[in-house]
Structure formats: C-alpha cells, structure tokens
PDB file of C-alpha atoms in Angstrom:
ATOM      1  CA  MET A   1      85.176  17.849  14.777  1.00  0.00           C
ATOM      2  CA  SER A   2      83.542  15.085  12.852  1.00  0.00           C
ATOM      3  CA  PHE A   3      79.775  14.662  12.707  1.00  0.00           C
ATOM      4  CA  SER A   4      80.314  10.950  12.521  1.00  0.00           C
ATOM      5  CA  ARG A   5      81.271  11.095  16.164  1.00  0.00           C
ATOM      6  CA  TYR A   6      77.899  12.535  17.137  1.00  0.00           C
ATOM      7  CA  GLY A   7      76.252  10.245  14.652  1.00  0.00           C
ATOM      8  CA  SER A   8      77.785   7.263  16.343  1.00  0.00           C
ATOM      9  CA  ALA A   9      76.712   8.632  19.706  1.00  0.00           C
ATOM     10  CA  PHE A  10      73.084   9.160  18.722  1.00  0.00           C
ATOM     11  CA  ASN A  11      72.869   6.092  16.557  1.00  0.00           C
ATOM     12  CA  PRO A  12      72.454   3.510  19.381  1.00  0.00           C
ATOM     13  CA  ALA A  13      69.665   5.560  20.970  1.00  0.00           C
ATOM     14  CA  TRP A  14      67.871   5.973  17.643  1.00  0.00           C
ATOM     15  CA  GLN A  15      68.201   2.280  16.984  1.00  0.00           C
ATOM     16  CA  ARG A  16      66.676   1.525  20.376  1.00  0.00           C
ATOM     17  CA  ILE A  17      63.758   3.880  19.660  1.00  0.00           C
ATOM     18  CA  SER A  18      63.287   2.497  16.178  1.00  0.00           C
ATOM     19  CA  SER A  19      63.493  -1.055  17.478  1.00  0.00           C
ATOM     20  CA  ALA A  20      60.887  -0.303  20.145  1.00  0.00           C
ATOM     21  CA  GLY A  21      58.606   1.312  17.544  1.00  0.00           C
ATOM     22  CA  LYS A  22      58.873  -1.678  15.296  1.00  0.00           C
ATOM     23  CA  LYS A  23      58.077  -4.000  18.186  1.00  0.00           C
ATOM     24  CA  ASN A  24      55.033  -1.921  19.085  1.00  0.00           C
ATOM     25  CA  LEU A  25      53.906  -1.863  15.450  1.00  0.00           C
ATOM     26  CA  ILE A  26      54.336  -5.625  15.179  1.00  0.00           C
ATOM     27  CA  SER A  27      52.479  -6.014  18.458  1.00  0.00           C
ATOM     28  CA  LEU A  28      49.588  -3.838  17.224  1.00  0.00           C
ATOM     29  CA  GLN A  29      49.432  -5.736  13.954  1.00  0.00           C
ATOM     30  CA  CYS A  30      49.380  -9.025  15.839  1.00  0.00           C
ATOM     31  CA  CYS A  31      46.563  -7.737  18.053  1.00  0.00           C
ATOM     32  CA  ARG A  32      44.670  -6.546  15.014  1.00  0.00           C
ATOM     33  CA  PHE A  33      45.195  -9.874  13.297  1.00  0.00           C
ATOM     34  CA  SER A  34      44.055 -11.652  16.430  1.00  0.00           C
ATOM     35  CA  THR A  35      40.940  -9.466  16.646  1.00  0.00           C
ATOM     36  CA  ASP A  36      40.151  -9.893  12.954  1.00  0.00           C
ATOM     37  CA  LYS A  37      40.691 -13.608  13.285  1.00  0.00           C
ATOM     38  CA  LYS A  38      38.366 -13.687  16.278  1.00  0.00           C
ATOM     39  CA  ASP A  39      35.703 -11.712  14.380  1.00  0.00           C
ATOM     40  CA  ILE A  40      36.026 -14.024  11.396  1.00  0.00           C
ATOM     41  CA  GLN A  41      35.674 -17.070  13.626  1.00  0.00           C
ATOM     42  CA  GLU A  42      32.595 -15.549  15.317  1.00  0.00           C
ATOM     43  CA  SER A  43      31.106 -14.701  11.927  1.00  0.00           C
ATOM     44  CA  LEU A  44      31.726 -18.205  10.608  1.00  0.00           C
ATOM     45  CA  SER A  45      30.331 -19.720  13.780  1.00  0.00           C
ATOM     46  CA  SER A  46      27.224 -17.491  13.578  1.00  0.00           C
ATOM     47  CA  SER A  47      26.712 -18.294   9.914  1.00  0.00           C
ATOM     48  CA  ALA A  48      26.995 -22.005  10.638  1.00  0.00           C
ATOM     49  CA  SER A  49      24.401 -21.765  13.385  1.00  0.00           C
ATOM     50  CA  GLY A  50      22.118 -19.559  11.264  1.00  0.00           C
ATOM     51  CA  VAL A  51      22.356 -16.608  13.682  1.00  0.00           C
ATOM     52  CA  THR A  52      23.990 -13.397  12.473  1.00  0.00           C
ATOM     53  CA  LYS A  53      25.424 -10.596  14.557  1.00  0.00           C
ATOM     54  CA  LYS A  54      22.432  -8.469  13.550  1.00  0.00           C
ATOM     55  CA  ASP A  55      20.137 -11.148  14.947  1.00  0.00           C
ATOM     56  CA  GLN A  56      22.162 -11.208  18.161  1.00  0.00           C
ATOM     57  CA  ASP A  57      21.887  -7.433  18.437  1.00  0.00           C
ATOM     58  CA  LEU A  58      18.122  -7.681  17.879  1.00  0.00           C
ATOM     59  CA  ASP A  59      17.875 -10.345  20.562  1.00  0.00           C
ATOM     60  CA  THR A  60      19.860  -8.124  22.905  1.00  0.00           C
ATOM     61  CA  ALA A  61      17.595  -5.189  22.072  1.00  0.00           C
ATOM     62  CA  LYS A  62      14.574  -7.311  22.810  1.00  0.00           C
ATOM     63  CA  GLY A  63      16.112  -8.387  26.090  1.00  0.00           C
ATOM     64  CA  ASN A  64      16.682  -4.751  27.031  1.00  0.00           C
ATOM     65  CA  GLY A  65      12.976  -3.989  26.668  1.00  0.00           C
ATOM     66  CA  ILE A  66      12.844  -2.569  23.144  1.00  0.00           C
ATOM     67  CA  LYS A  67       9.444  -3.308  21.619  1.00  0.00           C
ATOM     68  CA  LYS A  68       9.219  -5.607  18.636  1.00  0.00           C
ATOM     69  CA  ILE A  69       8.133  -4.029  15.350  1.00  0.00           C
ATOM     70  CA  LEU A  70       4.460  -4.789  14.733  1.00  0.00           C
ATOM     71  CA  LEU A  71       2.892  -5.390  11.357  1.00  0.00           C
ATOM     72  CA  HIS A  72       0.420  -2.501  11.686  1.00  0.00           C
ATOM     73  CA  GLU A  73       0.022   0.858  10.014  1.00  0.00           C
ATOM     74  CA  ASN A  74      -1.740   4.101  10.854  1.00  0.00           C
ATOM     75  CA  ILE A  75      -5.200   4.041   9.262  1.00  0.00           C
ATOM     76  CA  TYR A  76      -6.499   7.210  10.939  1.00  0.00           C
ATOM     77  CA  THR A  77      -5.427   9.643   8.240  1.00  0.00           C
ATOM     78  CA  LEU A  78      -7.250  12.438   6.414  1.00  0.00           C
ATOM     79  CA  PRO A  79      -7.316  10.592   3.038  1.00  0.00           C
ATOM     80  CA  ASN A  80      -8.862   7.541   4.672  1.00  0.00           C
ATOM     81  CA  PHE A  81     -11.400   9.766   6.461  1.00  0.00           C
ATOM     82  CA  LEU A  82     -12.446  11.368   3.171  1.00  0.00           C
ATOM     83  CA  THR A  83     -12.739   7.937   1.597  1.00  0.00           C
ATOM     84  CA  PHE A  84     -14.887   6.788   4.519  1.00  0.00           C
ATOM     85  CA  THR A  85     -17.243   9.774   4.110  1.00  0.00           C
ATOM     86  CA  ARG A  86     -17.712   8.787   0.457  1.00  0.00           C
ATOM     87  CA  LEU A  87     -18.539   5.279   1.598  1.00  0.00           C
ATOM     88  CA  VAL A  88     -21.140   6.563   4.064  1.00  0.00           C
ATOM     89  CA  SER A  89     -22.704   8.958   1.550  1.00  0.00           C
ATOM     90  CA  ALA A  90     -23.503   6.172  -0.924  1.00  0.00           C
ATOM     91  CA  PRO A  91     -26.703   4.892   0.764  1.00  0.00           C
ATOM     92  CA  VAL A  92     -27.920   8.464   1.281  1.00  0.00           C
ATOM     93  CA  ILE A  93     -27.589   9.176  -2.440  1.00  0.00           C
ATOM     94  CA  GLY A  94     -29.358   5.924  -3.250  1.00  0.00           C
ATOM     95  CA  TYR A  95     -32.228   6.800  -0.920  1.00  0.00           C
ATOM     96  CA  TRP A  96     -32.704  10.182  -2.588  1.00  0.00           C
ATOM     97  CA  VAL A  97     -32.750   8.537  -6.023  1.00  0.00           C
ATOM     98  CA  LEU A  98     -35.495   6.157  -4.940  1.00  0.00           C
ATOM     99  CA  GLN A  99     -37.430   9.099  -3.529  1.00  0.00           C
ATOM    100  CA  GLY A 100     -37.106  10.984  -6.830  1.00  0.00           C
ATOM    101  CA  ASP A 101     -35.023  13.740  -5.223  1.00  0.00           C
ATOM    102  CA  TYR A 102     -32.495  13.820  -8.046  1.00  0.00           C
ATOM    103  CA  THR A 103     -31.260  17.346  -7.325  1.00  0.00           C
ATOM    104  CA  ASN A 104     -29.964  16.574  -3.829  1.00  0.00           C
ATOM    105  CA  ALA A 105     -28.654  13.254  -5.079  1.00  0.00           C
ATOM    106  CA  CYS A 106     -26.666  15.066  -7.787  1.00  0.00           C
ATOM    107  CA  ILE A 107     -25.236  17.571  -5.279  1.00  0.00           C
ATOM    108  CA  LEU A 108     -24.075  14.887  -2.844  1.00  0.00           C
ATOM    109  CA  PHE A 109     -22.729  12.789  -5.704  1.00  0.00           C
ATOM    110  CA  GLY A 110     -20.693  15.785  -6.879  1.00  0.00           C
ATOM    111  CA  ILE A 111     -19.225  16.251  -3.395  1.00  0.00           C
ATOM    112  CA  ALA A 112     -18.362  12.543  -3.236  1.00  0.00           C
ATOM    113  CA  SER A 113     -16.653  12.800  -6.631  1.00  0.00           C
ATOM    114  CA  ILE A 114     -14.524  15.706  -5.375  1.00  0.00           C
ATOM    115  CA  THR A 115     -13.397  13.712  -2.330  1.00  0.00           C
ATOM    116  CA  ASP A 116     -12.499  10.843  -4.673  1.00  0.00           C
ATOM    117  CA  GLY A 117      -9.783  12.958  -6.272  1.00  0.00           C
ATOM    118  CA  LEU A 118      -8.899  14.925  -3.135  1.00  0.00           C
ATOM    119  CA  ASP A 119      -8.044  11.963  -0.922  1.00  0.00           C
ATOM    120  CA  GLY A 120      -5.559  10.597  -3.441  1.00  0.00           C
ATOM    121  CA  TRP A 121      -3.893  13.989  -3.893  1.00  0.00           C
ATOM    122  CA  ILE A 122      -3.518  14.508  -0.133  1.00  0.00           C
ATOM    123  CA  ALA A 123      -2.119  11.001   0.322  1.00  0.00           C
ATOM    124  CA  ARG A 124       0.555  11.598  -2.324  1.00  0.00           C
ATOM    125  CA  ARG A 125       1.316  15.216  -1.403  1.00  0.00           C
ATOM    126  CA  PHE A 126       1.739  14.642   2.332  1.00  0.00           C
ATOM    127  CA  ASN A 127       3.022  11.071   2.211  1.00  0.00           C
ATOM    128  CA  MET A 128      -0.082   9.543   3.822  1.00  0.00           C
ATOM    129  CA  GLN A 129      -0.350   6.485   1.599  1.00  0.00           C
ATOM    130  CA  SER A 130      -1.478   3.297   3.296  1.00  0.00           C
ATOM    131  CA  ILE A 131      -2.216  -0.245   2.265  1.00  0.00           C
ATOM    132  CA  VAL A 132      -5.710   0.012   3.721  1.00  0.00           C
ATOM    133  CA  GLY A 133      -6.242   3.086   1.533  1.00  0.00           C
ATOM    134  CA  THR A 134      -5.621   1.016  -1.600  1.00  0.00           C
ATOM    135  CA  ILE A 135      -8.430  -1.270  -0.456  1.00  0.00           C
ATOM    136  CA  LEU A 136     -10.837   1.259   1.063  1.00  0.00           C
ATOM    137  CA  ASP A 137     -10.728   3.685  -1.887  1.00  0.00           C
ATOM    138  CA  PRO A 138     -11.924   1.246  -4.577  1.00  0.00           C
ATOM    139  CA  MET A 139     -14.349  -0.222  -2.041  1.00  0.00           C
ATOM    140  CA  ALA A 140     -15.971   3.199  -1.565  1.00  0.00           C
ATOM    141  CA  ASP A 141     -16.100   3.747  -5.333  1.00  0.00           C
ATOM    142  CA  LYS A 142     -17.673   0.365  -5.952  1.00  0.00           C
ATOM    143  CA  THR A 143     -20.189   0.796  -3.146  1.00  0.00           C
ATOM    144  CA  LEU A 144     -21.267   4.140  -4.569  1.00  0.00           C
ATOM    145  CA  MET A 145     -21.425   2.768  -8.113  1.00  0.00           C
ATOM    146  CA  THR A 146     -23.312  -0.339  -7.018  1.00  0.00           C
ATOM    147  CA  ILE A 147     -25.963   1.553  -5.063  1.00  0.00           C
ATOM    148  CA  LEU A 148     -26.459   4.081  -7.856  1.00  0.00           C
ATOM    149  CA  THR A 149     -26.579   1.364 -10.520  1.00  0.00           C
ATOM    150  CA  VAL A 150     -29.271  -0.529  -8.610  1.00  0.00           C
ATOM    151  CA  THR A 151     -31.365   2.519  -7.755  1.00  0.00           C
ATOM    152  CA  LEU A 152     -31.096   4.095 -11.217  1.00  0.00           C
ATOM    153  CA  ALA A 153     -32.055   0.773 -12.807  1.00  0.00           C
ATOM    154  CA  MET A 154     -35.048   0.584 -10.469  1.00  0.00           C
ATOM    155  CA  GLN A 155     -36.053   4.054 -11.669  1.00  0.00           C
ATOM    156  CA  ASP A 156     -35.636   2.991 -15.352  1.00  0.00           C
ATOM    157  CA  LEU A 157     -32.789   5.455 -15.862  1.00  0.00           C
ATOM    158  CA  ILE A 158     -30.288   2.675 -16.711  1.00  0.00           C
ATOM    159  CA  PRO A 159     -31.123  -0.377 -18.895  1.00  0.00           C
ATOM    160  CA  ILE A 160     -31.283  -3.651 -16.935  1.00  0.00           C
ATOM    161  CA  PRO A 161     -28.703  -5.502 -19.167  1.00  0.00           C
ATOM    162  CA  ILE A 162     -26.070  -2.784 -18.656  1.00  0.00           C
ATOM    163  CA  ALA A 163     -26.775  -2.714 -14.926  1.00  0.00           C
ATOM    164  CA  THR A 164     -26.398  -6.509 -14.798  1.00  0.00           C
ATOM    165  CA  ILE A 165     -22.963  -6.369 -16.471  1.00  0.00           C
ATOM    166  CA  ILE A 166     -21.736  -3.664 -14.080  1.00  0.00           C
ATOM    167  CA  LEU A 167     -23.016  -5.466 -10.992  1.00  0.00           C
ATOM    168  CA  GLY A 168     -21.765  -8.863 -12.202  1.00  0.00           C
ATOM    169  CA  ARG A 169     -18.190  -7.676 -12.565  1.00  0.00           C
ATOM    170  CA  ASP A 170     -18.256  -5.928  -9.195  1.00  0.00           C
ATOM    171  CA  ALA A 171     -19.637  -9.043  -7.512  1.00  0.00           C
ATOM    172  CA  GLY A 172     -16.791 -11.095  -8.979  1.00  0.00           C
ATOM    173  CA  LEU A 173     -14.186  -8.614  -7.763  1.00  0.00           C
ATOM    174  CA  ILE A 174     -15.677  -8.573  -4.267  1.00  0.00           C
ATOM    175  CA  LEU A 175     -15.597 -12.364  -4.027  1.00  0.00           C
ATOM    176  CA  ALA A 176     -12.008 -12.364  -5.289  1.00  0.00           C
ATOM    177  CA  SER A 177     -11.014  -9.755  -2.673  1.00  0.00           C
ATOM    178  CA  PHE A 178     -12.406 -11.961   0.123  1.00  0.00           C
ATOM    179  CA  TYR A 179     -10.384 -14.886  -1.186  1.00  0.00           C
ATOM    180  CA  TYR A 180      -7.114 -12.942  -1.512  1.00  0.00           C
ATOM    181  CA  ARG A 181      -7.611 -11.422   1.939  1.00  0.00           C
ATOM    182  CA  TYR A 182      -7.867 -14.876   3.464  1.00  0.00           C
ATOM    183  CA  ILE A 183      -4.876 -16.479   1.712  1.00  0.00           C
ATOM    184  CA  SER A 184      -2.625 -13.456   2.298  1.00  0.00           C
ATOM    185  CA  LEU A 185      -3.483 -12.806   5.967  1.00  0.00           C
ATOM    186  CA  PRO A 186      -0.503 -13.636   8.217  1.00  0.00           C
ATOM    187  CA  GLU A 187      -1.013 -16.272  10.885  1.00  0.00           C
ATOM    188  CA  PRO A 188      -3.042 -16.618  13.003  1.00  0.00           C
ATOM    189  CA  LYS A 189      -6.053 -16.410  10.664  1.00  0.00           C
ATOM    190  CA  THR A 190      -8.794 -15.332  13.063  1.00  0.00           C
ATOM    191  CA  PHE A 191     -12.127 -13.627  12.384  1.00  0.00           C
ATOM    192  CA  THR A 192     -11.020 -10.491  14.239  1.00  0.00           C
ATOM    193  CA  ARG A 193      -7.722 -10.224  12.367  1.00  0.00           C
ATOM    194  CA  TYR A 194      -9.486 -10.865   9.047  1.00  0.00           C
ATOM    195  CA  TRP A 195     -11.505  -7.659   9.451  1.00  0.00           C
ATOM    196  CA  ASP A 196      -8.645  -5.688  11.013  1.00  0.00           C
ATOM    197  CA  PHE A 197      -7.545  -3.643   7.990  1.00  0.00           C
ATOM    198  CA  SER A 198      -4.651  -2.116   9.934  1.00  0.00           C
ATOM    199  CA  ILE A 199      -2.945  -5.455   9.208  1.00  0.00           C
ATOM    200  CA  PRO A 200      -2.028  -5.192   5.516  1.00  0.00           C
ATOM    201  CA  SER A 201      -1.873  -8.456   3.605  1.00  0.00           C
ATOM    202  CA  ALA A 202      -2.547  -7.742  -0.075  1.00  0.00           C
ATOM    203  CA  GLU A 203      -2.301  -4.729  -2.341  1.00  0.00           C
ATOM    204  CA  VAL A 204      -4.653  -4.089  -5.254  1.00  0.00           C
ATOM    205  CA  ARG A 205      -3.155  -2.347  -8.276  1.00  0.00           C
ATOM    206  CA  PRO A 206      -5.857  -1.218 -10.710  1.00  0.00           C
ATOM    207  CA  THR A 207      -5.083  -1.956 -14.351  1.00  0.00           C
ATOM    208  CA  MET A 208      -5.119   0.786 -16.969  1.00  0.00           C
ATOM    209  CA  ILE A 209      -8.355  -0.431 -18.560  1.00  0.00           C
ATOM    210  CA  SER A 210      -9.894  -0.598 -15.094  1.00  0.00           C
ATOM    211  CA  LYS A 211      -9.044   3.063 -14.518  1.00  0.00           C
ATOM    212  CA  ILE A 212     -10.547   3.957 -17.908  1.00  0.00           C
ATOM    213  CA  ASN A 213     -13.641   1.901 -17.147  1.00  0.00           C
ATOM    214  CA  THR A 214     -14.038   3.604 -13.762  1.00  0.00           C
ATOM    215  CA  ALA A 215     -13.971   7.007 -15.454  1.00  0.00           C
ATOM    216  CA  ILE A 216     -16.528   5.881 -18.063  1.00  0.00           C
ATOM    217  CA  GLN A 217     -18.766   4.364 -15.406  1.00  0.00           C
ATOM    218  CA  MET A 218     -18.587   7.538 -13.322  1.00  0.00           C
ATOM    219  CA  ALA A 219     -19.500   9.634 -16.372  1.00  0.00           C
ATOM    220  CA  TYR A 220     -22.349   7.298 -17.343  1.00  0.00           C
ATOM    221  CA  ILE A 221     -23.787   7.132 -13.816  1.00  0.00           C
ATOM    222  CA  CYS A 222     -23.392  10.868 -13.331  1.00  0.00           C
ATOM    223  CA  LEU A 223     -25.114  11.732 -16.617  1.00  0.00           C
ATOM    224  CA  SER A 224     -27.866   9.196 -15.957  1.00  0.00           C
ATOM    225  CA  LEU A 225     -28.398  10.813 -12.555  1.00  0.00           C
ATOM    226  CA  MET A 226     -28.436  14.294 -14.069  1.00  0.00           C
ATOM    227  CA  ALA A 227     -30.722  13.334 -16.968  1.00  0.00           C
ATOM    228  CA  PRO A 228     -34.033  13.812 -15.142  1.00  0.00           C
ATOM    229  CA  VAL A 229     -32.788  17.081 -13.593  1.00  0.00           C
ATOM    230  CA  PHE A 230     -31.758  18.644 -16.921  1.00  0.00           C
ATOM    231  CA  GLU A 231     -34.321  16.717 -18.991  1.00  0.00           C
ATOM    232  CA  PHE A 232     -32.174  14.734 -21.433  1.00  0.00           C
ATOM    233  CA  THR A 233     -33.383  11.250 -20.437  1.00  0.00           C
ATOM    234  CA  GLY A 234     -33.177   8.797 -23.371  1.00  0.00           C
ATOM    235  CA  HIS A 235     -30.656  10.874 -25.359  1.00  0.00           C
ATOM    236  CA  ALA A 236     -28.801   8.908 -28.068  1.00  0.00           C
ATOM    237  CA  GLY A 237     -25.402  10.000 -26.760  1.00  0.00           C
ATOM    238  CA  LEU A 238     -26.251   8.643 -23.319  1.00  0.00           C
ATOM    239  CA  GLU A 239     -27.329   5.350 -24.887  1.00  0.00           C
ATOM    240  CA  TYR A 240     -24.028   4.929 -26.767  1.00  0.00           C
ATOM    241  CA  LEU A 241     -22.119   5.806 -23.618  1.00  0.00           C
ATOM    242  CA  GLY A 242     -23.972   2.987 -21.864  1.00  0.00           C
ATOM    243  CA  TYR A 243     -22.825   0.478 -24.508  1.00  0.00           C
ATOM    244  CA  THR A 244     -19.246   1.707 -24.162  1.00  0.00           C
ATOM    245  CA  CYS A 245     -19.503   1.354 -20.396  1.00  0.00           C
ATOM    246  CA  ALA A 246     -20.697  -2.244 -20.731  1.00  0.00           C
ATOM    247  CA  ALA A 247     -17.836  -3.159 -23.106  1.00  0.00           C
ATOM    248  CA  THR A 248     -15.094  -1.633 -20.947  1.00  0.00           C
ATOM    249  CA  THR A 249     -16.623  -3.244 -17.845  1.00  0.00           C
ATOM    250  CA  ILE A 250     -16.228  -6.714 -19.354  1.00  0.00           C
ATOM    251  CA  TRP A 251     -12.695  -5.890 -20.533  1.00  0.00           C
ATOM    252  CA  SER A 252     -11.614  -4.523 -17.141  1.00  0.00           C
ATOM    253  CA  GLY A 253     -12.967  -7.582 -15.330  1.00  0.00           C
ATOM    254  CA  ALA A 254     -10.898  -9.847 -17.565  1.00  0.00           C
ATOM    255  CA  SER A 255      -7.778  -7.700 -17.017  1.00  0.00           C
ATOM    256  CA  TYR A 256      -7.677  -8.587 -13.316  1.00  0.00           C
ATOM    257  CA  VAL A 257      -7.548 -12.254 -14.248  1.00  0.00           C
ATOM    258  CA  TYR A 258      -4.844 -11.999 -16.905  1.00  0.00           C
ATOM    259  CA  THR A 259      -2.686  -9.182 -15.485  1.00  0.00           C
ATOM    260  CA  LYS A 260       0.143 -10.577 -13.385  1.00  0.00           C
ATOM    261  CA  ASP A 261       0.623  -7.739 -10.875  1.00  0.00           C
ATOM    262  CA  ALA A 262      -2.992  -6.624 -10.473  1.00  0.00           C
ATOM    263  CA  VAL A 263      -3.086  -8.150  -6.981  1.00  0.00           C
ATOM    264  CA  ARG A 264       0.166  -8.372  -5.014  1.00  0.00           C
ATOM    265  CA  ILE A 265       0.293 -10.451  -1.847  1.00  0.00           C
ATOM    266  CA  LEU A 266       2.457  -8.802   0.783  1.00  0.00           C
ATOM    267  CA  HIS A 267       4.963 -11.037   2.502  1.00  0.00           C
ATOM    268  CA  PRO A 268       5.216 -10.173   6.202  1.00  0.00           C
ATOM    269  CA  PRO A 269       8.729  -9.805   7.667  1.00  0.00           C
ATOM    270  CA  LYS A 270      10.207 -12.737   9.534  1.00  0.00           C
ATOM    271  CA  LYS A 271       9.385 -12.931  13.211  1.00  0.00           C
ATOM    272  CA  LEU A 272      12.154 -11.660  15.480  1.00  0.00           C
TER     273      LEU A 272
END
C-alpha cells in the first residue's frame, strides 16, 4: 500500500485548510492595515487641527466630571510651621533687646536658630519641600536679622555703618522680591492672588556667597547679642567680624544681580 494514496487523499483537505488560514491571515492583516491607516489619519487630522489624542482624552475626562489640576500646593506642613514660628519670634526678641533683657533674647534666638536648620532637614527627609518654603524661610531669616540689627544698633552693640549696609542690602532684596512676584504671578493678577503664597510663581535660589554671608551675619548678630551677657562687648575679634560681615553683605547683594539662576520664574502649565 502506497502512502502516496493517503497523501493524495489528505492533500485536498489540507490545501483547503491552508487556503482558509491564508485567507484569514490576509483578512486580519488587511483589518490591521485599515485600523493603522485610520489611526494615522486621525493622528494627522488631530495634529493639523492642533488637538492631540491626549488633549481629547483630557477633554473627555473633564466632561466626565474629573476636576482640573489646580496650580496650588500644600503650605500647611511642619517645616513651614517651624519657619512661621521663627518669623513670629523675631519681634519678641527685638523687644527684649530694647528692654535690656539680653539673656531671654539669647535663649529665644538660640531656639529660632535651631528651627532654622530643623525645618530644612525635615523638608528634605520627609519630602515636604514647597515653593512657598523657599520664600518663607529666607523671609523669616531676614526679618529676624533686620529686627536684631536695628535693635542692637539702637543699643550701640553694632556700629551704625555696618547696620546700614546690612539693612540696605535686605531692603533691596525685598523690593526685588515684590517685583518678581508681580511679573511672575499667573493671570489674573489680583491683590488677593498676589498675597496667596499657595500659588507659586517664582523660586529663589540663594547663591553660595549669600549662604556664606548669612552664616557670617548670624554669627556676628549672635555674638553681638551675647556680648553684654558674657561681657566681651567691644572685643577686637568681634570688630573684625563686623567688617567681614559688611564686605560679604555687599558681595552677596551683587551676586543676586549677576547670577543667572538666582531667581527662577516658574512657568505655569497650559490651561486645559
């Protein structure tokens, strides 16, 4: 018995199955080509009209009741709270200096200095950074430094020329911050939105010399505050530190003008 006989018997059926499979495969490929062609046409049409599929999906999501993303951030965090307490403590310290209560002023100043380092560590460690924190933190530092500079100068613990340099630079930075806040605030520019710091608009990046100057200023103010408590008022080392503080203050003020990325204006996302 020859196998060719069975081969010839099964061959027509196999050919029919193979032929049907090929037809189905060709049909699937045609469908796929048709679908791809349709997708390509839709993509080209969307690109020509300036509307992408992602935009269409976002419009659909909006139509289904999904809330639009708002340009706000959470400002009620522990680092911001600690920064705020430092801001509030500044006038209390200044009052005690004017009253000659240098001991209590030193204690509260030490606590404020601890919170200055603690709020930054918590923000980095627990991912609580915020744009408002980059503004509020230097604001609290400058408020504390300004009040202490004025009150210590009034008590003849800091020379008037050095106090004038420190206050002059800070006044310039404050005026610049008001200007950058206005030009970077997204529309509409209203009075309420201007003071709503949950709407980030600009980010301040302290320069290296500014960080060094802040440390020198803190040391100079702290030692000047401690001088009447520990009786080293008028020490030569404190006098030289004051000159160094004045020089770095002028340098740091100029760095904000000539450093490109010291102030970065945030570009809000496009409206959906």
